[in-house]
mmCIF file of C-alpha atoms in Angstrom:
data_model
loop_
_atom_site.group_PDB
_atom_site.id
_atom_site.type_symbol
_atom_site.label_atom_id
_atom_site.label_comp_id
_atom_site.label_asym_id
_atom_site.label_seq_id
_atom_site.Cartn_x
_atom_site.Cartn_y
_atom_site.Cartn_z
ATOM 1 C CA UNK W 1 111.622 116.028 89.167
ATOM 2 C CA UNK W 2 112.148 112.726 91.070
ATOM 3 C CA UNK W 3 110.601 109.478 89.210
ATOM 4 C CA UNK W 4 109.813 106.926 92.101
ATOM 5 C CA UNK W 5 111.027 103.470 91.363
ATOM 6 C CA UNK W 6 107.851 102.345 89.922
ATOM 7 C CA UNK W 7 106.919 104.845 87.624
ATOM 8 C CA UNK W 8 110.502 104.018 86.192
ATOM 9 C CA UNK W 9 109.515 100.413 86.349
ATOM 10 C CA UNK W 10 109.348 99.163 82.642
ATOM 11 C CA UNK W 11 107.009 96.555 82.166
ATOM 12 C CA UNK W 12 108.107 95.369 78.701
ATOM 13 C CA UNK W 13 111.889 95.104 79.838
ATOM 14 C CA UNK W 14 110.937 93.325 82.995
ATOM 15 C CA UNK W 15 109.024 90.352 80.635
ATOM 16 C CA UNK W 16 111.694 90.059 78.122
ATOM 17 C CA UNK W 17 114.501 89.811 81.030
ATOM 18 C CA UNK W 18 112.226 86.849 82.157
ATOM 19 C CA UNK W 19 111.007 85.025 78.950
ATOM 20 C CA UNK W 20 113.892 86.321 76.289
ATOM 21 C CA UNK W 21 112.784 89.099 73.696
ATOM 22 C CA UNK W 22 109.991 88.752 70.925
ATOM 23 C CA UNK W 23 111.224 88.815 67.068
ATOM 24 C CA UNK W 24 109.217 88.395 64.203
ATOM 25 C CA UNK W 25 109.486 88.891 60.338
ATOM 26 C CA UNK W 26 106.394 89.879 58.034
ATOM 27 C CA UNK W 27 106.834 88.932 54.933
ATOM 28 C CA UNK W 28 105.834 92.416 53.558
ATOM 29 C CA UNK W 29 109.162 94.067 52.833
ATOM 30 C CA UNK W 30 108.563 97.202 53.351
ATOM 31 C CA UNK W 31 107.492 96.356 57.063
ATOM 32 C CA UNK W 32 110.470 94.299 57.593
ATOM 33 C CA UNK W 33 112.997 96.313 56.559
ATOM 34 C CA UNK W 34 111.437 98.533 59.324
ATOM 35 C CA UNK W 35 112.012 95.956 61.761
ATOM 36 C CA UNK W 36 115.468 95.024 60.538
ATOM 37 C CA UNK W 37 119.226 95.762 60.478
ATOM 38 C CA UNK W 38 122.600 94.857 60.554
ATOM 39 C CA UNK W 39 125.410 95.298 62.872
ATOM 40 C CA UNK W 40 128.898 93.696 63.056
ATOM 41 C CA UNK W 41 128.129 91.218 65.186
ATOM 42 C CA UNK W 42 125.219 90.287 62.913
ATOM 43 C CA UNK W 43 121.742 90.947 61.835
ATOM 44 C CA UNK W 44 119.362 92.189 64.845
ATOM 45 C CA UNK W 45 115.451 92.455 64.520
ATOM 46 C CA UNK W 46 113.312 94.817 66.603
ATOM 47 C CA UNK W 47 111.455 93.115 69.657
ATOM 48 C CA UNK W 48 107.952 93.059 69.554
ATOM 49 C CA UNK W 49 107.280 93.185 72.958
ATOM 50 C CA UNK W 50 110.163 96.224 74.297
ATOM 51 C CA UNK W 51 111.232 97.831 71.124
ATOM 52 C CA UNK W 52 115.171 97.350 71.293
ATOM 53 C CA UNK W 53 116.626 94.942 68.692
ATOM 54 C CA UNK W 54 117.826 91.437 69.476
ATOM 55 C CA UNK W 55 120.641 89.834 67.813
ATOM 56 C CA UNK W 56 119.751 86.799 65.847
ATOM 57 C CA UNK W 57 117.688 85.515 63.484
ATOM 58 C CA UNK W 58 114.028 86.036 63.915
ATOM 59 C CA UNK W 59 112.067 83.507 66.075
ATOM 60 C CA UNK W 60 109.348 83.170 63.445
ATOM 61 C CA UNK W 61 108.473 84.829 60.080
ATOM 62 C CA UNK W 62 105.064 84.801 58.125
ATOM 63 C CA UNK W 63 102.658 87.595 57.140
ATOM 64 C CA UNK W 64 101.954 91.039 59.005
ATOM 65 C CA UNK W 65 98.511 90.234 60.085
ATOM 66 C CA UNK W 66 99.756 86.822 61.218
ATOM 67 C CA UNK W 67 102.145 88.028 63.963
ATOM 68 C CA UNK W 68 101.983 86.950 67.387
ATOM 69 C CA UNK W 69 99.960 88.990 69.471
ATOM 70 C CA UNK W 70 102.001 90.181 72.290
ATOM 71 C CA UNK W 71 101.531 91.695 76.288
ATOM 72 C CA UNK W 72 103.396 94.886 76.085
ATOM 73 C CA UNK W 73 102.998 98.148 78.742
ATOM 74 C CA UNK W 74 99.758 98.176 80.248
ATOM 75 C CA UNK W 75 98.592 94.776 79.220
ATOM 76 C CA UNK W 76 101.775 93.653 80.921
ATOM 77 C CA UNK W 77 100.749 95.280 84.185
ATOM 78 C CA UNK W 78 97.241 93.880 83.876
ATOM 79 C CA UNK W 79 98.855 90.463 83.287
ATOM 80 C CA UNK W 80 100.359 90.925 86.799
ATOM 81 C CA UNK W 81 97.312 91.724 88.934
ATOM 82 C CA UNK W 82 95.522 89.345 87.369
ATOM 83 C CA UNK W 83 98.157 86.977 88.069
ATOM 84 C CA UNK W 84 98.280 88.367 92.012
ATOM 85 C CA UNK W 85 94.657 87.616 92.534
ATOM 86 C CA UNK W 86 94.811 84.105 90.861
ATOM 87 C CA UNK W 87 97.088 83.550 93.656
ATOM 88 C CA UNK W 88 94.684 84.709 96.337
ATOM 89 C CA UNK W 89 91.776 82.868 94.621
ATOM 90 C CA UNK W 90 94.148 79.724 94.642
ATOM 91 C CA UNK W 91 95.186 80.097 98.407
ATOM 92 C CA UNK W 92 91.825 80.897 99.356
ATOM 93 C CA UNK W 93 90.310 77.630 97.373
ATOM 94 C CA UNK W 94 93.099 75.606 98.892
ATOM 95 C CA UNK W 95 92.125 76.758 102.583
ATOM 96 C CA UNK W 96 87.884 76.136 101.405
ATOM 97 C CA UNK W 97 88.530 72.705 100.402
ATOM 98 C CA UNK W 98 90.957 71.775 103.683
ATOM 99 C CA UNK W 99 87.905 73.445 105.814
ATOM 100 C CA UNK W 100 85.227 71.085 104.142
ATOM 101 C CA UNK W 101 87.368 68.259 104.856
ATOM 102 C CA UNK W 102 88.070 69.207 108.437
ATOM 103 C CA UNK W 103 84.033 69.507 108.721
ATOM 104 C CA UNK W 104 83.524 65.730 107.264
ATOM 105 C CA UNK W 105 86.192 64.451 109.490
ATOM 106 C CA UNK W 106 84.461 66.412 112.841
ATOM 107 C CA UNK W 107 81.131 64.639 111.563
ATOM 108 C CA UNK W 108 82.436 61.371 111.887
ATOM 109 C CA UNK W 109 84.441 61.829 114.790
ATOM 110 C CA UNK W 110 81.856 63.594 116.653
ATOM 111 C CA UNK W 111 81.536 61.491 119.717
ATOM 112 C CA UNK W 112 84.894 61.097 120.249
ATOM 113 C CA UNK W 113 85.473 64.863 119.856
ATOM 114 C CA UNK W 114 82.433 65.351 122.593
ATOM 115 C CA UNK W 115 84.004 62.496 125.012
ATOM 116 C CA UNK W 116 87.688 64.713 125.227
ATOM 117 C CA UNK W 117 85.741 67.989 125.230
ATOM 118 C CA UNK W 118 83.680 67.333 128.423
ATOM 119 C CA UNK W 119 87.094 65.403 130.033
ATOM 120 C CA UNK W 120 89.183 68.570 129.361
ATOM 121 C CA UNK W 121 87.017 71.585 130.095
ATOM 122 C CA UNK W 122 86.615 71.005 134.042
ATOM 123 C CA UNK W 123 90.380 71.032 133.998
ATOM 124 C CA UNK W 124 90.721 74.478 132.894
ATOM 125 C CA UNK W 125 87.709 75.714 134.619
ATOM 126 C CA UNK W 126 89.849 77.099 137.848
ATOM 127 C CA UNK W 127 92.691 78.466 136.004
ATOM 128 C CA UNK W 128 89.834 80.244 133.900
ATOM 129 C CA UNK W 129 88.294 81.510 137.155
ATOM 130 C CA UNK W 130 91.318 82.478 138.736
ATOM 131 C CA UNK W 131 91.573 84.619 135.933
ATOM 132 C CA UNK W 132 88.333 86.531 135.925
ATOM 133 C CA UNK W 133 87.046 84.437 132.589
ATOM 134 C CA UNK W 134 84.025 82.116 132.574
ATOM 135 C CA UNK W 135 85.186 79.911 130.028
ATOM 136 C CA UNK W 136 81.681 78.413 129.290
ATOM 137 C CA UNK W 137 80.503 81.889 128.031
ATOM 138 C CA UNK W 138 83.222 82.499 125.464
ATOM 139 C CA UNK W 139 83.309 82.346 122.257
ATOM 140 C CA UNK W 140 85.097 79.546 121.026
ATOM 141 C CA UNK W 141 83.779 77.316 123.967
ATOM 142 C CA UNK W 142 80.414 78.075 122.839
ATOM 143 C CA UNK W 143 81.137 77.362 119.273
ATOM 144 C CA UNK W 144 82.093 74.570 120.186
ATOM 145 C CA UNK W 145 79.184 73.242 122.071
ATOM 146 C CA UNK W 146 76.947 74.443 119.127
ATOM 147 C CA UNK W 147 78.927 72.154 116.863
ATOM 148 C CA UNK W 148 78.757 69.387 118.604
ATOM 149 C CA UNK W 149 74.739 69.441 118.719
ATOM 150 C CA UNK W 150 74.066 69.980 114.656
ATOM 151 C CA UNK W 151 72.585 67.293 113.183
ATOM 152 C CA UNK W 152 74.492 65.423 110.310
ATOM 153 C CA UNK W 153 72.313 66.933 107.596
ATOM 154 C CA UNK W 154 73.228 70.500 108.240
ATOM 155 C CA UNK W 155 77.170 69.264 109.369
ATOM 156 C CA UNK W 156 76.992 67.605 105.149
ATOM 157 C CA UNK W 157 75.407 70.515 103.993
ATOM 158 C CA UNK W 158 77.473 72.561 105.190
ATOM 159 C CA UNK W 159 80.707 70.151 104.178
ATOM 160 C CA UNK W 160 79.106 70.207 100.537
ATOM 161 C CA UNK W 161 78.481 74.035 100.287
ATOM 162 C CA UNK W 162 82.163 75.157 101.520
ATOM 163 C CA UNK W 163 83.313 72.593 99.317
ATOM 164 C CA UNK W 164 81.654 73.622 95.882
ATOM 165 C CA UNK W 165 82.950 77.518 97.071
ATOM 166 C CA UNK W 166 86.481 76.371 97.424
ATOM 167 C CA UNK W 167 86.576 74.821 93.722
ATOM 168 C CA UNK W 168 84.618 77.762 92.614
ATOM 169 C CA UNK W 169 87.612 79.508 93.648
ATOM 170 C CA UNK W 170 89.985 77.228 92.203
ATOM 171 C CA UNK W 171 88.201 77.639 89.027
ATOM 172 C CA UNK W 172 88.267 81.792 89.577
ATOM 173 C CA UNK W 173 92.261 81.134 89.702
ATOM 174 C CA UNK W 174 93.259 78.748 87.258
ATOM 175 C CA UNK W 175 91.294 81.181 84.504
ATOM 176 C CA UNK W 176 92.225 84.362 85.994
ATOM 177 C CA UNK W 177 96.348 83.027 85.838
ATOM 178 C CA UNK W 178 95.878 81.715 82.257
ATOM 179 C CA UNK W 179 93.791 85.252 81.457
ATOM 180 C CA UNK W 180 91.146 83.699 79.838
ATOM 181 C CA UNK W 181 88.076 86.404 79.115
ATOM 182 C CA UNK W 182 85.521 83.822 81.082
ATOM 183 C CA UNK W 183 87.666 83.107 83.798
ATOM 184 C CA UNK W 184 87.451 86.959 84.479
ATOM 185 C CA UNK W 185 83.507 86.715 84.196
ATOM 186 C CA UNK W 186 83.606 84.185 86.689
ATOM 187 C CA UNK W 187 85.768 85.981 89.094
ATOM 188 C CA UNK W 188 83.116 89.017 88.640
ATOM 189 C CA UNK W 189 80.066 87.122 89.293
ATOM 190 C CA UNK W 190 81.275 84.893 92.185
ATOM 191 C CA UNK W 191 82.519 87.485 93.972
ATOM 192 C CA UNK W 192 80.026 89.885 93.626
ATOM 193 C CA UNK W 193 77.518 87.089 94.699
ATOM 194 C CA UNK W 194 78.902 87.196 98.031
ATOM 195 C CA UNK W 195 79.489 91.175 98.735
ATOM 196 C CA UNK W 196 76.094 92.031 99.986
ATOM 197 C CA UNK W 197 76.713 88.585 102.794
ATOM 198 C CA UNK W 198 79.753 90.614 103.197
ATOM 199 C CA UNK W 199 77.954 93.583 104.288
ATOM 200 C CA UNK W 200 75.950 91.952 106.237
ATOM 201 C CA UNK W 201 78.409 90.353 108.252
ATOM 202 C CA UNK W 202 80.284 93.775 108.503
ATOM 203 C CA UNK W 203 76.308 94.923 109.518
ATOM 204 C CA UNK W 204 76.357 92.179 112.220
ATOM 205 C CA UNK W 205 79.892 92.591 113.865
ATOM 206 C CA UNK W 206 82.463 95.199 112.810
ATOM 207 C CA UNK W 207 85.919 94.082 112.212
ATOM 208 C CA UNK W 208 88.971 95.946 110.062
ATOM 209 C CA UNK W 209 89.501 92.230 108.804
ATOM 210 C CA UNK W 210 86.142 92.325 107.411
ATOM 211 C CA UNK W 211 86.472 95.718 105.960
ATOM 212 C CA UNK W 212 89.996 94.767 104.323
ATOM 213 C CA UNK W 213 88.123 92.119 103.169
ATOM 214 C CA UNK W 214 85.092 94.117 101.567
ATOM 215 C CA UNK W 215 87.602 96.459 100.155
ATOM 216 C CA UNK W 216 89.768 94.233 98.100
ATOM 217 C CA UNK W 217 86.187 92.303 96.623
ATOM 218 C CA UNK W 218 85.270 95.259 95.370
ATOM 219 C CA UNK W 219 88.205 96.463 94.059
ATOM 220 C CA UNK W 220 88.550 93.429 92.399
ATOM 221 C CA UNK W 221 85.443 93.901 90.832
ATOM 222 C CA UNK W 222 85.650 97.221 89.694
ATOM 223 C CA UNK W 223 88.983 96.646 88.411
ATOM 224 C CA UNK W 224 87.974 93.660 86.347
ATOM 225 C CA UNK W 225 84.836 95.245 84.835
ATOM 226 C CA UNK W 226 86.386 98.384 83.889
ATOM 227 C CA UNK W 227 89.970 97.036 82.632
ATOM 228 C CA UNK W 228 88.714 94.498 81.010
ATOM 229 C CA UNK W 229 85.381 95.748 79.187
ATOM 230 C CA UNK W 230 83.122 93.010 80.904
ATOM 231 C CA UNK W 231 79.273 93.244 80.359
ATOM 232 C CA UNK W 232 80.372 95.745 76.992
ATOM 233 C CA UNK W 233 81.872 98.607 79.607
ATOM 234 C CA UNK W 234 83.582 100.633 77.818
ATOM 235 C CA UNK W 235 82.493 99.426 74.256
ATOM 236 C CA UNK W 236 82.999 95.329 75.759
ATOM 237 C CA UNK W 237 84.912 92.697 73.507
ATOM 238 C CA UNK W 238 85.264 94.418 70.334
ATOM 239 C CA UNK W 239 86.538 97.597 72.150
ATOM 240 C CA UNK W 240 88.921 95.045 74.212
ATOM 241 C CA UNK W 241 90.674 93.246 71.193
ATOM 242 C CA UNK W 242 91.000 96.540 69.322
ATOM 243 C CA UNK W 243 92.616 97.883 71.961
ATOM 244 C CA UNK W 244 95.205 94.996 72.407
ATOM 245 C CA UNK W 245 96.227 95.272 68.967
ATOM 246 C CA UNK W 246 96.578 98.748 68.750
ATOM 247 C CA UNK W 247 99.226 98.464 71.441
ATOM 248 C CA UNK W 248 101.113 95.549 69.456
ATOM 249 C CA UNK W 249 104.865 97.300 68.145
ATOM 250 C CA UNK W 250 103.841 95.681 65.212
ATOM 251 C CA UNK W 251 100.547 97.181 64.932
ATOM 252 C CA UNK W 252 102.614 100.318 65.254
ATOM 253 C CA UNK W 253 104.849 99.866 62.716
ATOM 254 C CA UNK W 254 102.848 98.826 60.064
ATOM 255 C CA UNK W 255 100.785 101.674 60.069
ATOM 256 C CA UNK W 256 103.939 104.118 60.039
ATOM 257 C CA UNK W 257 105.296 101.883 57.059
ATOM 258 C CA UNK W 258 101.689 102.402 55.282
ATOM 259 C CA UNK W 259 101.725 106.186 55.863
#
């Protein structure tokens, strides 16, 4: 049978290849001598992270139950998706806060926006018509017009609002790429906020942007809760730690040494 290239993929070797392997020594002798050897070239202990043995001295030493608790196979893969959607969080924030900006500076140069708009738009008026388009009923020339007749309450409000979204997003991203357990909550609850506005707007107008849009929100979602234990899925917290450690080499090894 074929493997495709990422069922082949190995997590642990990719991470190690990037950050250098993971060695360790317990002081519990037993343990360590299950964790140790020694070769010509020297003594080599077993990587706590991909399993193969590193040359060298270990990187830090100390008691079994002490041992640094690391990513390895699924975690790993986790690690990276929750790294991919910090980035989209972080892109997406970025955009937010350039938007509210772009809104503050349209505020205040409002009548000079106004003065160029009704200069410019008889001049494209006959190339418009010559092409079978009434430019005043479009879209964006409409949009336009609407803009420029909101008051500058609602133009603030409105600078305010996509504002505080955009660093809600940045804050969705910066805990989300440092995997912290709350920045995960927030990513849950902020974006399930805004999936029924989602629906909606997919209600109101149907796009496949829109629906790409809904889809990856709640996949997001789903993924978080159920991955993650969030709202004690799946036995919450506890379940998640237990789970982590189980999975440590170490973990592992100890328990063979004990049986």
């Amino acid at each position: 049978m074929r493997l495709t290239p990422f069922r082949a993929f190995d997590w642990n070797l990719r991470s190690c290849g990037l950050h250098g392997h993971v060695t360790y020594r317990p002081d519990e002798e037993e343990l360590a001598a299950r964790l140790h050897t020694t070769t010509p070239a020297g003594e080599v202990w077993r990587c706590l992270r991909c399993g193969t043995f590193a040359l060298g001295a270990p990187a830090s030493s100390g008691p079994a139950d002490e041992a640094p608790l690391v990513l390895r196979g699924r975690a790993l893969r986790d690690a990276a998706i929750l790294r991919v959607l910090a980035v989209e969080r972080g892109v997406r924030g970025l955009l937010l806060l350039l938007l509210a900006y772009g809104i503050y500076r349209f505020d205040g140069s409002r009548e000079a926006l106004r003065r160029t708009f009704d200069e410019y738009l008889p001049l494209l008026k006959p190339a418009a018509m010559r092409a079978g388009v009434d430019l005043e009923e479009t879209g964006p020339v409409r949009l336009i017009e609407h803009a420029l007749t909101l008051q500058h309450s609602t133009l603030l409000l409105v600078s305010i609002g996509v504002l505080a979204y955009g660093l809600l997003q940045l804050t969705e991203a910066v805990g989300l790429w440092l995997m912290k357990r709350w920045g995960e909550y927030v990513a849950v609850v902020a974006t399930a906020v805004f999936i029924p506005l989602e629906v909606y707007e997919l209600v109101e107008g149907f796009t496949w942007l829109k629906v790409a849009a809904l889809i990856v929100n709640l996949a997001a979602v789903v993924y978080l809760v159920w991955s993650k234990r969030l709202f004690g899925v799946r036995g919450g917290h506890a379940a998640f730690e237990a789970e982590r450690h189980a999975e440590s080499l170490l973990e592992v090894e100890h328990a063979a040494a004990l049986a």
